[in-house]
């Protein structure tokens, strides 16, 4: 059911020709209330697409009536024409829904630097067609419409004590913090204020989407949105809601990791024994972005020396000659020296776990990444052709 699993939401996903494949390419999600609460987090890239610039303005008052998303074009670096396109998208949706354009979020994904009158016309057509097809069963079609190089849709639903969270996501490449190149829409029928929604969303993304670092490349269009309808009439404990939201976000992050472009290994990097959480994240990120390590994993080579070389570039507090490293359950390095023979490590499964113990403190963090493959290079060398 995706985003329509929660009460109070309708959605649609339609095809208007933005994609050469003819697949669905415009999604609309509408909050029917009674609450119209919204919260969002955005890419930290200084280069930001027109929909991000628009949506940052919309979200300031915490009121969101609807969100329109298109694939098949990022509408980024398209100048004033591109911003006008985003503005007109919100205005068209607002006119058809009888709401204010200032309460309509807009998201786009696809190739950067393209956009013309044909693109604009198709997006506006998609808005009209999508709103005409809105239904409480439209969540699955909406999740299909936001896909680009994704090979499958990403959806997640969780229910707790009479309230529900439903979600959809897209993302397969340019996966790095600042959210990864993802569009995520999360809905809930729980009763929350805009301040509570914002607090919960930031806490959830901090330990999920922000720790997905597949290829180290940050997008211009990332946005994670939480919409609150309050239709269940139930006000959950904020800690309980945040825990459930984090669970949904972590599930979607794993789905994004598992569909990363060209990847043959899904690598979970667990850093423990750190002096603090920031150190653990920095150390995990240094390995996730190390092409030598990622290439070794692609070749099923347990080259743990590349792990120590990577973490040595950080400012984290630890002794590089007193570190333990496990690869898929085998301790290959103990206190900065060789331990079990490399031959004992089986890297043939897609699921790969790297554990780094800094033997310094009690903090832990987990980073998700992928290997570096021929297919990744090929897919991204031909993305615009």
Coordinates of C-alpha atoms in Angstrom, one line a residue:
X1 CA 0.0 0.0 0.0
X2 CA 3.0 2.3 0.5
X3 CA 1.9 5.9 1.3
X4 CA -1.8 5.2 1.4
X5 CA -1.4 2.6 4.1
X6 CA -2.0 5.3 6.6
X7 CA -5.6 6.7 6.9
X8 CA -6.3 10.1 5.4
X9 CA -4.1 9.9 2.3
X10 CA -4.8 9.4 -1.4
X11 CA -2.2 9.0 -4.2
X12 CA -1.7 8.3 -7.8
X13 CA 1.1 7.5 -10.3
X14 CA 0.6 8.2 -14.0
X15 CA 2.6 8.1 -17.2
X16 CA 2.8 11.3 -19.4
X17 CA 5.9 10.6 -21.4
X18 CA 8.7 12.0 -19.3
X19 CA 10.5 8.7 -19.4
X20 CA 11.4 7.1 -22.7
X21 CA 10.3 3.8 -21.4
X22 CA 6.7 4.9 -21.2
X23 CA 6.5 4.0 -17.5
X24 CA 4.7 6.0 -14.9
X25 CA 6.6 9.2 -14.2
X26 CA 4.4 11.6 -12.1
X27 CA 3.2 10.9 -8.6
X28 CA 0.8 12.9 -6.5
X29 CA 0.2 12.3 -2.8
X30 CA -2.6 14.3 -1.0
X31 CA -3.3 14.6 2.7
X32 CA -7.1 14.7 3.3
X33 CA -6.6 15.4 7.0
X34 CA -8.0 16.3 9.4
X35 CA -4.4 17.5 10.2
X36 CA -2.3 18.9 7.4
X37 CA 1.1 18.7 9.1
X38 CA 4.4 18.3 7.1
X39 CA 8.1 18.1 7.9
X40 CA 11.0 17.6 5.5
X41 CA 14.8 17.3 5.3
X42 CA 16.8 18.2 2.3
X43 CA 20.1 17.7 0.6
X44 CA 23.0 19.5 2.1
X45 CA 24.5 20.0 -1.3
X46 CA 25.0 23.7 -2.1
X47 CA 23.9 23.0 -5.6
X48 CA 20.1 22.5 -5.2
X49 CA 17.4 21.8 -7.7
X50 CA 14.5 24.1 -8.2
X51 CA 12.0 21.8 -6.4
X52 CA 14.3 21.9 -3.3
X53 CA 14.4 25.7 -3.4
X54 CA 10.6 25.8 -3.6
X55 CA 9.9 23.1 -1.1
X56 CA 12.2 24.7 1.5
X57 CA 9.9 27.7 1.4
X58 CA 6.7 25.6 1.6
X59 CA 7.8 23.6 4.6
X60 CA 8.6 26.6 6.8
X61 CA 5.1 26.9 8.3
X62 CA 4.7 23.1 8.8
X63 CA 1.6 22.9 6.7
X64 CA 1.5 20.6 3.7
X65 CA -1.6 19.7 1.7
X66 CA 0.0 17.7 -1.1
X67 CA 3.2 16.7 -2.7
X68 CA 3.9 16.3 -6.5
X69 CA 6.9 14.2 -7.7
X70 CA 8.2 13.6 -11.2
X71 CA 10.9 11.3 -12.5
X72 CA 12.4 11.7 -15.9
X73 CA 14.0 15.1 -15.2
X74 CA 15.7 16.7 -12.2
X75 CA 14.8 20.3 -13.1
X76 CA 18.1 21.4 -11.7
X77 CA 20.4 24.1 -13.2
X78 CA 17.5 25.1 -15.5
X79 CA 17.5 28.7 -14.5
X80 CA 14.5 30.9 -14.0
X81 CA 12.5 28.8 -16.4
X82 CA 13.0 25.8 -14.2
X83 CA 11.9 27.6 -11.0
X84 CA 8.8 28.8 -12.9
X85 CA 8.1 25.2 -13.9
X86 CA 8.2 24.2 -10.2
X87 CA 6.0 27.1 -9.2
X88 CA 3.5 26.3 -12.0
X89 CA 3.5 22.7 -10.9
X90 CA 2.4 23.7 -7.4
X91 CA -0.1 26.2 -8.7
X92 CA -1.7 23.6 -11.0
X93 CA -2.0 21.1 -8.1
X94 CA -3.4 23.8 -5.8
X95 CA -6.0 24.9 -8.3
X96 CA -7.3 21.4 -8.9
X97 CA -7.3 20.5 -5.1
X98 CA -8.7 23.9 -3.9
X99 CA -5.7 24.6 -1.7
X100 CA -2.9 27.2 -1.5
X101 CA 0.2 26.7 -3.8
X102 CA 2.3 27.6 -0.8
X103 CA 1.2 24.3 0.8
X104 CA 2.2 22.0 -2.1
X105 CA 5.7 20.4 -2.1
X106 CA 7.4 19.6 -5.3
X107 CA 10.1 16.9 -6.0
X108 CA 11.9 16.0 -9.2
X109 CA 14.5 13.4 -10.1
X110 CA 16.4 12.5 -13.3
X111 CA 19.0 14.1 -15.5
X112 CA 20.4 17.4 -14.4
X113 CA 20.5 20.4 -16.8
X114 CA 17.6 19.5 -19.0
X115 CA 14.1 21.1 -19.2
X116 CA 12.0 22.8 -21.8
X117 CA 8.4 23.7 -22.7
X118 CA 7.8 20.0 -23.5
X119 CA 9.0 18.9 -20.1
X120 CA 6.9 21.6 -18.4
X121 CA 3.8 20.6 -20.3
X122 CA 4.2 17.0 -19.5
X123 CA 4.7 17.6 -15.8
X124 CA 1.6 19.8 -15.7
X125 CA -0.4 17.2 -17.6
X126 CA 0.8 14.7 -15.1
X127 CA -0.4 16.8 -12.2
X128 CA -3.9 17.0 -13.7
X129 CA -4.1 13.4 -14.6
X130 CA -2.7 12.3 -11.3
X131 CA -5.2 14.3 -9.3
X132 CA -8.0 12.9 -11.4
X133 CA -6.9 9.4 -10.5
X134 CA -6.3 9.9 -6.8
X135 CA -7.4 7.0 -4.6
X136 CA -6.8 5.4 -1.3
X137 CA -5.3 2.5 -3.3
X138 CA -2.9 4.6 -5.3
X139 CA 0.2 4.2 -3.2
X140 CA 1.7 1.4 -5.2
X141 CA 1.4 3.3 -8.5
X142 CA 2.9 6.4 -6.9
X143 CA 5.9 4.4 -5.8
X144 CA 6.4 3.2 -9.4
X145 CA 6.2 6.7 -10.8
X146 CA 9.2 8.0 -8.8
X147 CA 11.6 5.4 -10.0
X148 CA 14.6 6.3 -12.3
X149 CA 17.4 3.8 -12.5
X150 CA 15.7 1.8 -9.7
X151 CA 15.0 -1.8 -10.7
X152 CA 12.2 -2.1 -8.2
X153 CA 10.0 0.1 -6.0
X154 CA 10.8 0.7 -2.3
X155 CA 7.9 0.6 0.1
X156 CA 7.5 0.1 3.8
X157 CA 4.6 0.0 6.2
X158 CA 4.4 -0.4 10.0
X159 CA 1.4 -0.2 12.4
X160 CA 1.4 0.4 16.1
X161 CA -1.5 0.6 18.6
X162 CA -4.1 1.9 16.1
X163 CA -1.8 4.2 14.1
X164 CA 0.2 3.5 10.9
X165 CA 3.2 4.8 9.0
X166 CA 3.4 4.2 5.3
X167 CA 6.3 5.1 3.0
X168 CA 7.8 5.0 -0.5
X169 CA 11.3 5.8 -1.7
X170 CA 13.4 5.9 -4.8
X171 CA 17.1 5.8 -5.2
X172 CA 19.8 3.7 -6.9
X173 CA 22.8 5.9 -7.6
X174 CA 24.5 9.1 -6.2
X175 CA 23.9 7.5 -2.8
X176 CA 25.7 9.6 -0.2
X177 CA 24.8 11.6 2.9
X178 CA 23.0 14.7 2.6
X179 CA 20.4 12.0 2.1
X180 CA 21.6 10.2 -0.9
X181 CA 19.9 10.7 -4.3
X182 CA 16.6 9.8 -2.9
X183 CA 13.0 11.0 -2.8
X184 CA 11.2 9.6 0.2
X185 CA 7.6 10.3 1.2
X186 CA 6.4 9.0 4.5
X187 CA 2.8 9.3 5.7
X188 CA 1.2 8.7 9.1
X189 CA -2.3 8.9 10.6
X190 CA -0.9 9.5 14.1
X191 CA -1.6 12.9 15.7
X192 CA 1.5 15.0 15.8
X193 CA 2.3 18.7 15.8
X194 CA 4.6 20.1 13.2
X195 CA 7.3 20.5 15.8
X196 CA 7.0 16.8 16.8
X197 CA 7.0 15.7 13.2
X198 CA 10.2 17.6 12.5
X199 CA 11.9 16.3 15.6
X200 CA 11.0 12.7 14.9
X201 CA 12.0 13.0 11.2
X202 CA 15.4 14.5 11.9
X203 CA 16.1 11.8 14.5
X204 CA 15.1 9.0 12.2
X205 CA 17.0 10.3 9.1
X206 CA 20.2 10.9 11.2
X207 CA 20.7 7.2 11.8
X208 CA 19.2 5.8 8.6
X209 CA 19.3 7.8 5.3
X210 CA 22.2 9.9 6.4
X211 CA 24.3 6.8 6.9
X212 CA 23.6 5.3 3.5
X213 CA 26.8 6.0 1.6
X214 CA 26.8 3.8 -1.4
X215 CA 29.1 5.7 -3.8
X216 CA 30.1 8.9 -2.1
X217 CA 28.2 11.1 -4.5
X218 CA 25.8 13.7 -3.2
X219 CA 22.7 14.6 -5.1
X220 CA 21.0 18.0 -5.8
X221 CA 17.5 16.8 -5.4
X222 CA 17.3 14.8 -2.2
X223 CA 14.2 15.2 0.0
X224 CA 12.6 13.1 2.7
X225 CA 9.1 14.3 3.6
X226 CA 6.8 13.3 6.5
X227 CA 3.1 14.0 6.1
X228 CA 0.7 13.8 9.1
X229 CA -3.0 13.4 8.7
X230 CA -4.0 12.6 12.3
X231 CA -6.9 10.5 10.9
X232 CA -6.4 7.8 13.5
X233 CA -7.2 10.2 16.3
X234 CA -4.4 8.7 18.3
X235 CA -1.6 10.7 19.8
X236 CA 1.4 8.3 20.3
X237 CA 4.3 8.8 22.7
X238 CA 6.9 10.8 20.7
X239 CA 9.6 8.3 21.6
X240 CA 7.5 5.4 20.4
X241 CA 6.6 7.2 17.2
X242 CA 10.3 8.1 16.5
X243 CA 11.3 4.5 17.1
X244 CA 8.7 3.3 14.5
X245 CA 9.7 6.1 12.1
X246 CA 13.3 5.1 12.5
X247 CA 12.4 1.5 11.8
X248 CA 10.7 2.4 8.5
X249 CA 13.5 4.7 7.5
X250 CA 16.1 2.0 8.2
X251 CA 14.0 -0.5 6.1
X252 CA 13.9 1.9 3.2
X253 CA 17.6 2.6 3.5
X254 CA 18.4 -1.1 3.2
X255 CA 16.1 -1.4 0.2
X256 CA 18.0 1.5 -1.4
X257 CA 21.3 -0.1 -0.6
X258 CA 20.1 -3.4 -2.1
X259 CA 19.2 -1.8 -5.4
X260 CA 22.3 0.4 -5.8
X261 CA 23.5 0.7 -9.4
X262 CA 25.6 -2.2 -10.5
X263 CA 26.4 -3.4 -7.0
X264 CA 27.2 -7.0 -6.3
X265 CA 27.8 -6.7 -2.5
X266 CA 25.7 -4.8 0.1
X267 CA 28.3 -3.9 2.7
X268 CA 27.4 -3.1 6.3
X269 CA 30.2 -1.3 8.2
X270 CA 29.8 -1.5 11.9
X271 CA 32.3 0.7 13.9
X272 CA 32.4 0.0 17.6
X273 CA 34.6 1.0 20.5
X274 CA 34.8 4.6 19.3
X275 CA 35.3 7.5 21.7
X276 CA 32.1 9.1 20.5
X277 CA 29.4 8.6 17.8
X278 CA 30.9 11.2 15.5
X279 CA 34.2 9.4 15.5
X280 CA 32.4 6.1 14.7
X281 CA 30.6 7.7 11.7
X282 CA 33.8 9.3 10.4
X283 CA 35.7 6.0 10.5
X284 CA 32.8 4.1 8.9
X285 CA 32.5 6.7 6.2
X286 CA 36.2 6.7 5.4
X287 CA 35.9 3.0 4.5
X288 CA 32.6 3.3 2.7
X289 CA 34.2 5.9 0.4
X290 CA 37.5 4.1 -0.2
X291 CA 37.5 2.8 -3.8
X292 CA 40.4 0.4 -3.2
X293 CA 38.4 -1.3 -0.4
X294 CA 35.2 -1.3 -2.5
X295 CA 37.1 -2.8 -5.5
X296 CA 38.6 -5.5 -3.3
X297 CA 35.2 -6.5 -2.0
X298 CA 33.9 -6.7 -5.6
X299 CA 36.8 -9.1 -6.3
X300 CA 36.0 -11.2 -3.1
X301 CA 39.4 -10.2 -1.8
X302 CA 39.4 -9.7 2.1
X303 CA 42.2 -7.1 1.9
X304 CA 41.9 -5.7 5.4
X305 CA 45.0 -3.6 5.0
X306 CA 42.9 -1.3 2.9
X307 CA 40.5 -0.8 5.9
X308 CA 43.3 0.3 8.2
X309 CA 44.8 2.6 5.5
X310 CA 41.3 4.2 5.1
X311 CA 40.6 4.8 8.8
X312 CA 44.0 6.2 9.3
X313 CA 43.0 9.2 7.2
X314 CA 40.4 10.3 9.8
X315 CA 40.8 12.6 12.8
X316 CA 39.0 10.1 15.0
X317 CA 40.5 9.2 18.4
X318 CA 42.1 5.7 18.3
X319 CA 45.4 4.0 18.0
X320 CA 45.8 2.5 14.5
X321 CA 48.1 -0.1 15.9
X322 CA 45.4 -1.3 18.3
X323 CA 42.4 -2.0 16.1
X324 CA 40.5 -5.2 15.4
X325 CA 38.8 -6.0 12.1
X326 CA 36.3 -8.7 11.2
X327 CA 35.1 -9.6 7.7
X328 CA 32.0 -11.7 7.5
X329 CA 32.5 -13.0 11.1
X330 CA 36.3 -13.7 10.7
X331 CA 38.7 -11.6 12.7
X332 CA 41.4 -10.9 10.2
X333 CA 43.2 -8.2 12.1
X334 CA 43.9 -8.1 15.9
X335 CA 45.4 -5.1 17.6
X336 CA 46.7 -3.8 14.3
X337 CA 48.3 -7.1 13.2
X338 CA 47.3 -10.2 11.2
X339 CA 45.0 -12.6 12.8
X340 CA 43.0 -15.4 11.0
X341 CA 44.2 -16.3 7.5
X342 CA 42.4 -14.4 4.7
X343 CA 41.4 -17.7 3.1
X344 CA 38.9 -18.2 6.0
X345 CA 36.8 -15.3 4.8
X346 CA 34.0 -16.0 2.4
X347 CA 33.0 -12.9 0.5
X348 CA 30.9 -14.7 -2.1
X349 CA 27.5 -13.8 -0.5
X350 CA 26.0 -10.4 -1.5
X351 CA 25.5 -9.5 2.2
X352 CA 28.9 -8.4 3.5
X353 CA 29.7 -7.3 7.1
X354 CA 32.8 -5.4 8.1
X355 CA 33.3 -4.8 11.8
X356 CA 35.9 -2.4 13.1
X357 CA 36.6 -2.2 16.8
X358 CA 38.6 0.9 17.6
X359 CA 39.2 -0.3 21.2
X360 CA 38.9 3.2 22.5
X361 CA 35.4 3.8 23.9
X362 CA 31.8 2.7 23.9
X363 CA 30.3 4.5 20.9
X364 CA 29.0 2.6 17.8
X365 CA 27.7 3.6 14.4
X366 CA 26.7 1.7 11.3
X367 CA 27.3 2.8 7.7
X368 CA 25.7 1.1 4.6
X369 CA 27.6 1.0 1.4
X370 CA 28.2 -1.1 -1.7
X371 CA 31.1 -2.4 -3.8
X372 CA 32.6 -0.8 -6.8
X373 CA 31.8 -2.8 -10.0
X374 CA 32.3 -2.8 -13.7
X375 CA 28.5 -2.4 -14.0
X376 CA 28.4 0.7 -11.9
X377 CA 31.0 2.4 -14.1
X378 CA 29.2 1.3 -17.3
X379 CA 25.8 2.4 -16.1
X380 CA 27.1 5.8 -15.1
X381 CA 29.2 6.4 -18.1
X382 CA 26.1 6.1 -20.3
X383 CA 23.5 7.7 -18.0
X384 CA 22.8 10.7 -20.3
X385 CA 23.1 8.9 -23.6

